Short mmCIF file of C-alpha atoms and ligand atoms in Angstrom, two decimals:
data_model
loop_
_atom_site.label_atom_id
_atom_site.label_comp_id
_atom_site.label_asym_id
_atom_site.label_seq_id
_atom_site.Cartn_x
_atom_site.Cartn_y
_atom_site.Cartn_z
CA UNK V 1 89.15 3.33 -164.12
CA UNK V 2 90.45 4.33 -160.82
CA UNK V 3 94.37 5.73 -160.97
CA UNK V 4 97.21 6.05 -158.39
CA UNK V 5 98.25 9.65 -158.94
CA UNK V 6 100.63 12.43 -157.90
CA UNK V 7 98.79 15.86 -157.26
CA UNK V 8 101.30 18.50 -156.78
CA UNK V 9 100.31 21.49 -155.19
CA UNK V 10 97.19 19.96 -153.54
CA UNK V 11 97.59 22.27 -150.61
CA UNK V 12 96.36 24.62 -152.54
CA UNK V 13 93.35 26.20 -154.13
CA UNK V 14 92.74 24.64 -157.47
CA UNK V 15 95.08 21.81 -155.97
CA UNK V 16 92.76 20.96 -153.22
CA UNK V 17 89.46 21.13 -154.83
CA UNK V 18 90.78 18.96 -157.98
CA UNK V 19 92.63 16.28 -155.09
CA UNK V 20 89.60 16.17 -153.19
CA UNK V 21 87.61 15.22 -156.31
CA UNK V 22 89.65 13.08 -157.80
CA UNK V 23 89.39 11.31 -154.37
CA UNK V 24 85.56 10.93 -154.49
CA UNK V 25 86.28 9.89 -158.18
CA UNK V 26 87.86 7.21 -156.67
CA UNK V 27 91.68 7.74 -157.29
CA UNK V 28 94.42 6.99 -155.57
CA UNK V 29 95.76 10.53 -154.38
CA UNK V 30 99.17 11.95 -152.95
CA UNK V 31 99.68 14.95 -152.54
CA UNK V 32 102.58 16.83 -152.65
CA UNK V 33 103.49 20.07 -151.59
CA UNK V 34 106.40 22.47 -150.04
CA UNK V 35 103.43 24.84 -147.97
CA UNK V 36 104.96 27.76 -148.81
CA UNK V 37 101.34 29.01 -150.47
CA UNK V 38 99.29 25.95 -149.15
CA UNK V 39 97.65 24.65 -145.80
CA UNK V 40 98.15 20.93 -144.71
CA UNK V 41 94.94 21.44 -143.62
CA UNK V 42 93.42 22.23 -147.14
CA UNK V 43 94.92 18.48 -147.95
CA UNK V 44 92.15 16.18 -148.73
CA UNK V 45 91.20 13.97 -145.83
CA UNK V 46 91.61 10.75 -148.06
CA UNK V 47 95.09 11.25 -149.79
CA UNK V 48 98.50 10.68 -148.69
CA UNK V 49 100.44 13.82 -147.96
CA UNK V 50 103.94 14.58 -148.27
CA UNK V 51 105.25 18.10 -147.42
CA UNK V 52 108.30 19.09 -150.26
CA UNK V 53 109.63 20.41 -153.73
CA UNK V 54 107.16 18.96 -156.17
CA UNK V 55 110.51 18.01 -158.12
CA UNK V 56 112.71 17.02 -155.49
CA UNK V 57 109.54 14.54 -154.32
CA UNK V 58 108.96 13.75 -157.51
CA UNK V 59 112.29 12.39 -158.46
CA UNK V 60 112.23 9.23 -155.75
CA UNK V 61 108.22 9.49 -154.96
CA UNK V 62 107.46 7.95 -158.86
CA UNK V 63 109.70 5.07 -158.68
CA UNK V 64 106.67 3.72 -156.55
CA UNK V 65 104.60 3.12 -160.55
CA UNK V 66 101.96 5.90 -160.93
CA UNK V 67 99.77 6.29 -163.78
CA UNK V 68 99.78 10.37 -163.86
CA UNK V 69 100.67 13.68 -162.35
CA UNK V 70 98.42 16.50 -162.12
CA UNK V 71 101.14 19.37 -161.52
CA UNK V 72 99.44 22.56 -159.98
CA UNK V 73 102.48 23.94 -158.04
CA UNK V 74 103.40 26.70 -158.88
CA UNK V 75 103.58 30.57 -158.49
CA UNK V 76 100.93 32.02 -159.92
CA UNK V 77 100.91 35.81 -158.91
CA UNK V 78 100.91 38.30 -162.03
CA UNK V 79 102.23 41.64 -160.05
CA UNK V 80 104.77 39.63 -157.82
CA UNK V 81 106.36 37.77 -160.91
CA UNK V 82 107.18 41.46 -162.74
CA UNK V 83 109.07 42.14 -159.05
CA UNK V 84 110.90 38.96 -158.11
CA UNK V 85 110.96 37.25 -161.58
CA UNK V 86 113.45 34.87 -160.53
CA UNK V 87 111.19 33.62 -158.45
CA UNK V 88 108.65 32.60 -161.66
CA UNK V 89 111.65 31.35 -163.75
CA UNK V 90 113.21 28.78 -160.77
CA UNK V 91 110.18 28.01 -159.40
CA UNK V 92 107.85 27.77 -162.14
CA UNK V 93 110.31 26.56 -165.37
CA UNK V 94 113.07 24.74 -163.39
CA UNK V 95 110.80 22.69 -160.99
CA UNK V 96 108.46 21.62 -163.98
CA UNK V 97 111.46 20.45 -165.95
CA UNK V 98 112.92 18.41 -163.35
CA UNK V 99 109.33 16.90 -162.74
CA UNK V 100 108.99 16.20 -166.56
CA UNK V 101 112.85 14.66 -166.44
CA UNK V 102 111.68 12.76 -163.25
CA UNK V 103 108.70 11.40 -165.34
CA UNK V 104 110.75 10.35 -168.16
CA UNK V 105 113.14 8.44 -165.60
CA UNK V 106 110.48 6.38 -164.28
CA UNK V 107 108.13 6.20 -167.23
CA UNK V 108 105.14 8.16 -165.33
CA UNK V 109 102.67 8.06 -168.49
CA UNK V 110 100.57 11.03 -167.95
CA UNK V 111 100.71 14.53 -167.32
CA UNK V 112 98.03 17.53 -166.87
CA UNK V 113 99.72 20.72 -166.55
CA UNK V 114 98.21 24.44 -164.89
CA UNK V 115 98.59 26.22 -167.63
CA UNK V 116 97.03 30.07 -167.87
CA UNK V 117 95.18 32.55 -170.05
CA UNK V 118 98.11 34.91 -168.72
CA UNK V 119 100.13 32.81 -171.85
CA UNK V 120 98.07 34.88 -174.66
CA UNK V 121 98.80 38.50 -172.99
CA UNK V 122 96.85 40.76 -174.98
CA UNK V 123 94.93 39.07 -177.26
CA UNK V 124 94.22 40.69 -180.78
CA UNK V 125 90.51 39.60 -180.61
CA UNK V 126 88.05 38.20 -178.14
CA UNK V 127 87.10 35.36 -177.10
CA UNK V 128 90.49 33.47 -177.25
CA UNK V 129 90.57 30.55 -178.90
CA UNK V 130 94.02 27.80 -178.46
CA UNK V 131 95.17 28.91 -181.91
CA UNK V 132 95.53 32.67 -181.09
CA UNK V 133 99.13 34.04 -180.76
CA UNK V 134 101.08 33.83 -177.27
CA UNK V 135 102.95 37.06 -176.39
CA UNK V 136 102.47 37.03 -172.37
CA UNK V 137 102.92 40.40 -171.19
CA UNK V 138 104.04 39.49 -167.67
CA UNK V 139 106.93 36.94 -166.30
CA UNK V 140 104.10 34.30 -164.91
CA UNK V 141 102.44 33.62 -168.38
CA UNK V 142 106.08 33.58 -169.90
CA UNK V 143 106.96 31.01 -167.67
CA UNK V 144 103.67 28.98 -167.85
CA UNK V 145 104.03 29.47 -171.40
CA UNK V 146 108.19 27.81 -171.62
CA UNK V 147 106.62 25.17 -169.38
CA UNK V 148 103.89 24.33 -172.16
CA UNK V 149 106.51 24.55 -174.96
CA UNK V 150 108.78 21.86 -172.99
CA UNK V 151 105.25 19.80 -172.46
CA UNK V 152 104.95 19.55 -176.07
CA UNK V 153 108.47 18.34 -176.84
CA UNK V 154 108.77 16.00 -173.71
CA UNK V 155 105.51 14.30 -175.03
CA UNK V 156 106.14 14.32 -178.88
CA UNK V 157 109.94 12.96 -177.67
CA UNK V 158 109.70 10.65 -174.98
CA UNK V 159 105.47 9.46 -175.81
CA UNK V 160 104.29 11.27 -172.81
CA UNK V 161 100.51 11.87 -172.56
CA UNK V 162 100.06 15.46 -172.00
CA UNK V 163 97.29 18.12 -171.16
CA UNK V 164 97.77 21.88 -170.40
CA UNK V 165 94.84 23.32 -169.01
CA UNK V 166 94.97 26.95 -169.29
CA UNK V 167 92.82 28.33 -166.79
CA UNK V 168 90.77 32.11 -167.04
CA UNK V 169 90.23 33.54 -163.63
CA UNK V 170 88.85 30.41 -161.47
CA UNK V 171 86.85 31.42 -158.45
CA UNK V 172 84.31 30.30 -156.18
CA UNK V 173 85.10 27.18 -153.75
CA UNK V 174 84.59 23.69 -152.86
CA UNK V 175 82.40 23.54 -149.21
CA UNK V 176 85.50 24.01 -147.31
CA UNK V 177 88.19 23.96 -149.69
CA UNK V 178 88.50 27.45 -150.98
CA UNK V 179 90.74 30.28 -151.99
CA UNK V 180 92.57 31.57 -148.52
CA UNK V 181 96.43 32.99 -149.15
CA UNK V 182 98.25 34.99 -147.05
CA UNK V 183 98.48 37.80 -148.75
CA UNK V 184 95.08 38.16 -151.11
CA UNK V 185 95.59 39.53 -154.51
CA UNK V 186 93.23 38.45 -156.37
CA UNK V 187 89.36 40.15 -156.88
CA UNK V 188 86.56 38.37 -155.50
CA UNK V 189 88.34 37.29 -152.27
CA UNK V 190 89.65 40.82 -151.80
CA UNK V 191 85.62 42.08 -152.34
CA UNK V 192 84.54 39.73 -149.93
CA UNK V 193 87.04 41.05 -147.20
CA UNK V 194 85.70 44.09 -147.28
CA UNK V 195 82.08 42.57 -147.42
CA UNK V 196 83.28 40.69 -144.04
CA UNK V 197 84.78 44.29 -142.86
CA UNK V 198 88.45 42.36 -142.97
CA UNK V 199 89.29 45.68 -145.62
CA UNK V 200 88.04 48.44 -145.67
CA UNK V 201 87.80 49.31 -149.35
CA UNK V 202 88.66 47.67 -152.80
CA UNK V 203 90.74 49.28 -155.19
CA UNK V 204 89.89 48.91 -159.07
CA UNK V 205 93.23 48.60 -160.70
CA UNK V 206 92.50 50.74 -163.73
CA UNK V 207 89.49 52.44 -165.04
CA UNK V 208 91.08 53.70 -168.50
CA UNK V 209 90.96 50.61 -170.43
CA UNK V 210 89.18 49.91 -174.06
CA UNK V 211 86.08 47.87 -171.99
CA UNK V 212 83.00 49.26 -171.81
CA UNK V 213 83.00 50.72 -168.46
CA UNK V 214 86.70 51.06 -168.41
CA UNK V 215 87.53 48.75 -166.33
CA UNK V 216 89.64 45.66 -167.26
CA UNK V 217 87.21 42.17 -168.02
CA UNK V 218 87.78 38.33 -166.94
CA UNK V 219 86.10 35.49 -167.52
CA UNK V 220 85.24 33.73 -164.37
CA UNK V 221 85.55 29.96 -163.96
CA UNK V 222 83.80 28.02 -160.98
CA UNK V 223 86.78 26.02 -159.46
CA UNK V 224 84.44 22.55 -159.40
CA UNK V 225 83.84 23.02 -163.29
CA UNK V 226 87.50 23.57 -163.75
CA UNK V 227 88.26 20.25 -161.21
CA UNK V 228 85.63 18.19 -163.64
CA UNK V 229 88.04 19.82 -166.57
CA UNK V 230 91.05 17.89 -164.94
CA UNK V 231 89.41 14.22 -164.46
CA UNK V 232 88.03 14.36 -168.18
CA UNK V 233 91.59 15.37 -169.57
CA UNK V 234 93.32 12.76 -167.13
CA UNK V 235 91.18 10.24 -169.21
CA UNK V 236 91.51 11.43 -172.66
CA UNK V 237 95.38 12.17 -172.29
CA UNK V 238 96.85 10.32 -175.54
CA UNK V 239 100.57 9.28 -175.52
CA UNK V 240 102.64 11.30 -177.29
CA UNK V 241 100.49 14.26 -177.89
CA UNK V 242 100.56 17.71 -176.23
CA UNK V 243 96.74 18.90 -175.96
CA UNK V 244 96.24 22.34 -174.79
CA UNK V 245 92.26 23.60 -173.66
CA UNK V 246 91.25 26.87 -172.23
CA UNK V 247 89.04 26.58 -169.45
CA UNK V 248 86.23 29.77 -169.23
CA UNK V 249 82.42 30.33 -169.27
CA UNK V 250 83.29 32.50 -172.56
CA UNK V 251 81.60 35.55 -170.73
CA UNK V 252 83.20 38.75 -169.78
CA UNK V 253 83.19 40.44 -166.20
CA UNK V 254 84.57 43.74 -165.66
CA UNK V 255 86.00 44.64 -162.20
CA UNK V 256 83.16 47.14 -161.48
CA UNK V 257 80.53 44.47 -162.62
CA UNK V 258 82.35 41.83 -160.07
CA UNK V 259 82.19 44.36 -157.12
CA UNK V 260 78.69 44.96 -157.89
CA UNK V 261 77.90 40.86 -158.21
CA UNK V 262 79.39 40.72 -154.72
CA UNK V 263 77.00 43.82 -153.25
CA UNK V 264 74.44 41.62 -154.67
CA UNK V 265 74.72 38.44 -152.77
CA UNK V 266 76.66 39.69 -149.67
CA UNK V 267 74.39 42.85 -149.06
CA UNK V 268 77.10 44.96 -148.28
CA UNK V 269 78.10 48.39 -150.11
CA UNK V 270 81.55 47.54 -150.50
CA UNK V 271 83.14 50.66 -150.65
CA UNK V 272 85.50 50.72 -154.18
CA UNK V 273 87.95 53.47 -155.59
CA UNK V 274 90.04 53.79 -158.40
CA UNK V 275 93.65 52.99 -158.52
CA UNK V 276 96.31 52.90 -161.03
CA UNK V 277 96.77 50.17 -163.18
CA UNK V 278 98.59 46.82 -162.11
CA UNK V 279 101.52 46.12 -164.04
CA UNK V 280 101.40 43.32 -166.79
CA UNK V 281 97.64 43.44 -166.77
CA UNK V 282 95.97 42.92 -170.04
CA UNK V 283 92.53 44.89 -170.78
CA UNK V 284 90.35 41.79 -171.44
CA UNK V 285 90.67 38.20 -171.29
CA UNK V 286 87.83 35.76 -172.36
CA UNK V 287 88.21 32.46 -173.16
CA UNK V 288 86.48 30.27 -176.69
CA UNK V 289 86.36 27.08 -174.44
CA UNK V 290 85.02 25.21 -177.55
CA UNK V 291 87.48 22.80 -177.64
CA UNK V 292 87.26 21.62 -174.03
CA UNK V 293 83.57 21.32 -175.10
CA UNK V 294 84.18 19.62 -178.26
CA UNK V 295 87.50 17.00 -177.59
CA UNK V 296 86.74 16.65 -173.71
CA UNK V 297 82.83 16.36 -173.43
CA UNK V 298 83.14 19.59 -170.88
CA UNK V 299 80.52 21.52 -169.88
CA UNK V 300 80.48 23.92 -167.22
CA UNK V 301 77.51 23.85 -165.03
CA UNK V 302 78.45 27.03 -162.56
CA UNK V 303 78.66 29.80 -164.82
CA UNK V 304 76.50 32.22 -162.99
CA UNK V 305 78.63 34.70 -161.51
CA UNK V 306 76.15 35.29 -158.40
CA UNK V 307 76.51 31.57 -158.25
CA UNK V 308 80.14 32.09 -158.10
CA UNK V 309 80.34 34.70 -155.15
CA UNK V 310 77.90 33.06 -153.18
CA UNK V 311 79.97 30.04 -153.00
CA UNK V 312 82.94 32.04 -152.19
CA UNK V 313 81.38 34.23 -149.59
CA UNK V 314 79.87 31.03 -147.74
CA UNK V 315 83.54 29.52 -147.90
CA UNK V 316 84.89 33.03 -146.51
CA UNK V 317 82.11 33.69 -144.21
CA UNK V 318 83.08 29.59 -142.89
CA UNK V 319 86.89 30.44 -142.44
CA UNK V 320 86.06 33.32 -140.09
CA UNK V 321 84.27 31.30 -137.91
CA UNK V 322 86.91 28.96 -138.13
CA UNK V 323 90.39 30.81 -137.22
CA UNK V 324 89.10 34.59 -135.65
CA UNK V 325 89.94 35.50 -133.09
CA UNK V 326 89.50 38.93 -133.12
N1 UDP A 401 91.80 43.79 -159.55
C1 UDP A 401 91.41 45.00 -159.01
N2 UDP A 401 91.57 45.21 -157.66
C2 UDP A 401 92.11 44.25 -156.83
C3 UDP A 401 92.49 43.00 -157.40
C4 UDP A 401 92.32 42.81 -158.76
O1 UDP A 401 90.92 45.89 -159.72
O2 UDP A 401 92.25 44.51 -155.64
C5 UDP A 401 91.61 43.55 -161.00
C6 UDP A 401 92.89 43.17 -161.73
O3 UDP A 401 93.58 44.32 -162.16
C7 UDP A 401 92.34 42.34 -162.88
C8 UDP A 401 91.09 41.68 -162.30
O4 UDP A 401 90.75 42.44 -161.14
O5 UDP A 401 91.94 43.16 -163.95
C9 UDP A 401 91.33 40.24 -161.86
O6 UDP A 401 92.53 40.18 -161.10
P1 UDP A 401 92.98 38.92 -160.29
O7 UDP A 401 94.22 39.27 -159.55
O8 UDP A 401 91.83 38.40 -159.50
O9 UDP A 401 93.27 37.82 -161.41
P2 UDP A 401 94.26 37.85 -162.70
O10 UDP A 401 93.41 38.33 -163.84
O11 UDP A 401 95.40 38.74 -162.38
O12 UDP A 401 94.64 36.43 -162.84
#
C-alpha cells in the first residue's frame, strides 16, 4: 500500500537511490535535506523537495499526517568524526532525537533508521551477526550506535514502529543516482578516479592487518539491494518494537582485492601504494545478513563485486561527461 513519507537525506547517496525507489514503488516522497553533503539535483524527479535541518523540518513538516520517515541524514565519515567529533555528536545524536521527539509530537508511526556496521567496531568473530557485542571504535558508530539505543526506547515507550538498518560498505549506483561527494573518502569511488585519471594513485590504508593479504576486508553491498532492504522493512515495521538487520552479501573484500576488481572492469592499472593505517578502522567487517533474509524476505540480487564496480564506473564515467570541463 502506497505511503506519504518523509526521506531525510534524499540528496544523498543511499538517500537518493532509496527516494527514487520508493517513488517508482509508488510512495508519496519528500525529501528533505540541508545540502551540505547532497545535490538538489540528486533529488528524485517525482518527490517534493525541501532544502533544511532534517529536525528543524521535521518538527512543523509532520503535522501535515505521514505514515513514516526513512532518516538517512547524517554524517557518515569514519576519519572526519575522530577529528571534529562534535560534529558526529550534534549532528548525528541531537538531530535524530529531535526528529524522534518531533515524531512522538505528531504521532508519525514509523521509522527506518541508517544505522552502520561501524556500531560493532572490532568484532570478536566473523561474519557479524545482530547479537554480537557493540564497542564502536570510532565517534560515527558511537553515535549511530546512541541513536539506535534511543530508537529502541522511543519505540518500546511511545509504540513507535522502528527499523535500524545497519549498513556494511554500500557501493555501486542507481543509473544516475550515485556516490559523488566533494571530498571522496571512501574506496571504490577513489579507485575509479584514478581509473578516470581524476587521481593519480590510490593509497591502501594499512597492509599490516590479521587478513590474509594484510589488508583490511569489507563486505560490499549494491546500493539497489540495500534500497529493496528499506521498502521491505518500511512494511514489516511493527509498533512498538525496535528491529535491527545488517545489510551485507556476507562476503569479504580486502582493499587490494577491490583495486584489483576495479583493474578488471575499468582496464586501467590503477597505480596503488601503501599508506599508514586510517584511524578507527577495524581489520574486517562482514556481515551474517540472515536475519534480513529470514524476518524481511531479503535477498540480495547484486552481490558480484565486478557487478558492483561496473555500475559505479558507468555512473562515474556519466558524471564526467556531465560537469567537466577540463
Ligand atoms: N581505504 C583505503 N584507501 C582509500 C580509502 C579507503 O585503503 O583511499 C580502505 C579503508 O581503510 C577501509 C576500506 O578501504 O579499510 C573501506 O573504506 P571506506 O572509506 O570505503 O569505507 P568504511 O569501511 O570506512 O565505511
Amino acid at each position: 500500500t502506497a505511503m506519504k513519507l518523509v526521506v531525510t537525506g534524499g540528496a544523498g547517496y543511499v538517500g537518493s537511490v532509496c527516494a527514487a525507489r520508493l517513488i517508482e514503488a509508488g510512495h508519496e516522497v519528500v525529501v528533505v535535506d540541508d545540502l551540505s553533503t547532497g545535490h538538489a539535483d540528486a533529488v528524485p524527479g517525482g518527490a517534493r523537495f525541501i532544502e533544511g535541518d532534517a529536525a528543524e523540518t521535521a518538527e512543523t513538516l509532520l503535522g501535515e499526517g505521514f505514515d513514516g520517515v526513512l532518516h538517512f541524514a547524517a554524517k557518515s565519515l569514519v576519519g572526519e568524526s575522530m577529528q571534529d567529533p562534535g560534529k558526529y555528536w550534534n549532528g548525528n545524536v541531537v538531530t535524530s532525537l529531535r526528529l524522534l521527539d518531533a515524531m512522538r509530537v505528531h504521532g508519525t508511526p514509523r521509522l527506518v533508521f541508517s544505522s552502520t556496521a561501524a556500531t560493532y567496531g572490532e568484532p570478536d568473530s566473523s561474519p557479524i551477526p545482530e547479537s554480537a557485542a557493540t564497542r564502536p571504535t570510532n565517534t560515527y558508530g558511537a553515535s549511530k550506535l546512541a541513536i539506535d539505543h534511543a530508537i529502541t526506547s522511543y519505540a518500546r515507550a511511545h509504540g513507535l514502529a522502528a527499523v535500524s538498518l545497519r549498513y556494511f560498505n554500500v557501493a555501486g549506483a542507481y543509473g544516475a543516482y550515485g556516490e559523488r561527494h566533494a571530498t571522496e573518502t571512501h574506496l571504490i569511488p577513489i579507485v575509479l578516479q584514478v581509473a578516470t585519471g581524476d587521481r593519480e594513485q590510490v593509497q591502501i590504508y594499512g597492509e599490516d592487518y590479521p587478513t590474509e593479504d594484510g589488508t583490511a576486508v569489507r563486505d560490499y553491498i549494491h546500493v539497489v539491494d540495500l534500497a529493496d532492504a528499506h521498502q521491505l522493512a518500511l512494511a514489516g515495521a511493527a509498533a512498538g518494537e525496535h528491529r535491527i538487520y545488517n545489510l551485507g552479501n556476507g562476503t569479504g573484500f580486502s582493499v587490494r582485492q577491490v583495486i584489483e576488481a576495479c583493474r578488471e572492469v575499468t582496464g586501467h592499472p590503477i597505480p596503488a601504494a601503501v599508506a599508514p593505517r586510517r584511524e578507527g578502522d577495524p581489520a574486517a567487517l562482514v556481515a551474517a545478513a540472515g536475519r534480513a533474509r529470514e524476518e524481511l524476505g531479503w535477498t540480495p540480487e547484486r552481490a558480484d563485486l565486478a557487478g558492483i564496480v561496473g555500475d559505479a564506473w558507468r555512473f562515474t564515467q556519466s558524471r564526467r561527461g556531465a560537469t567537466a570541463p577540463r
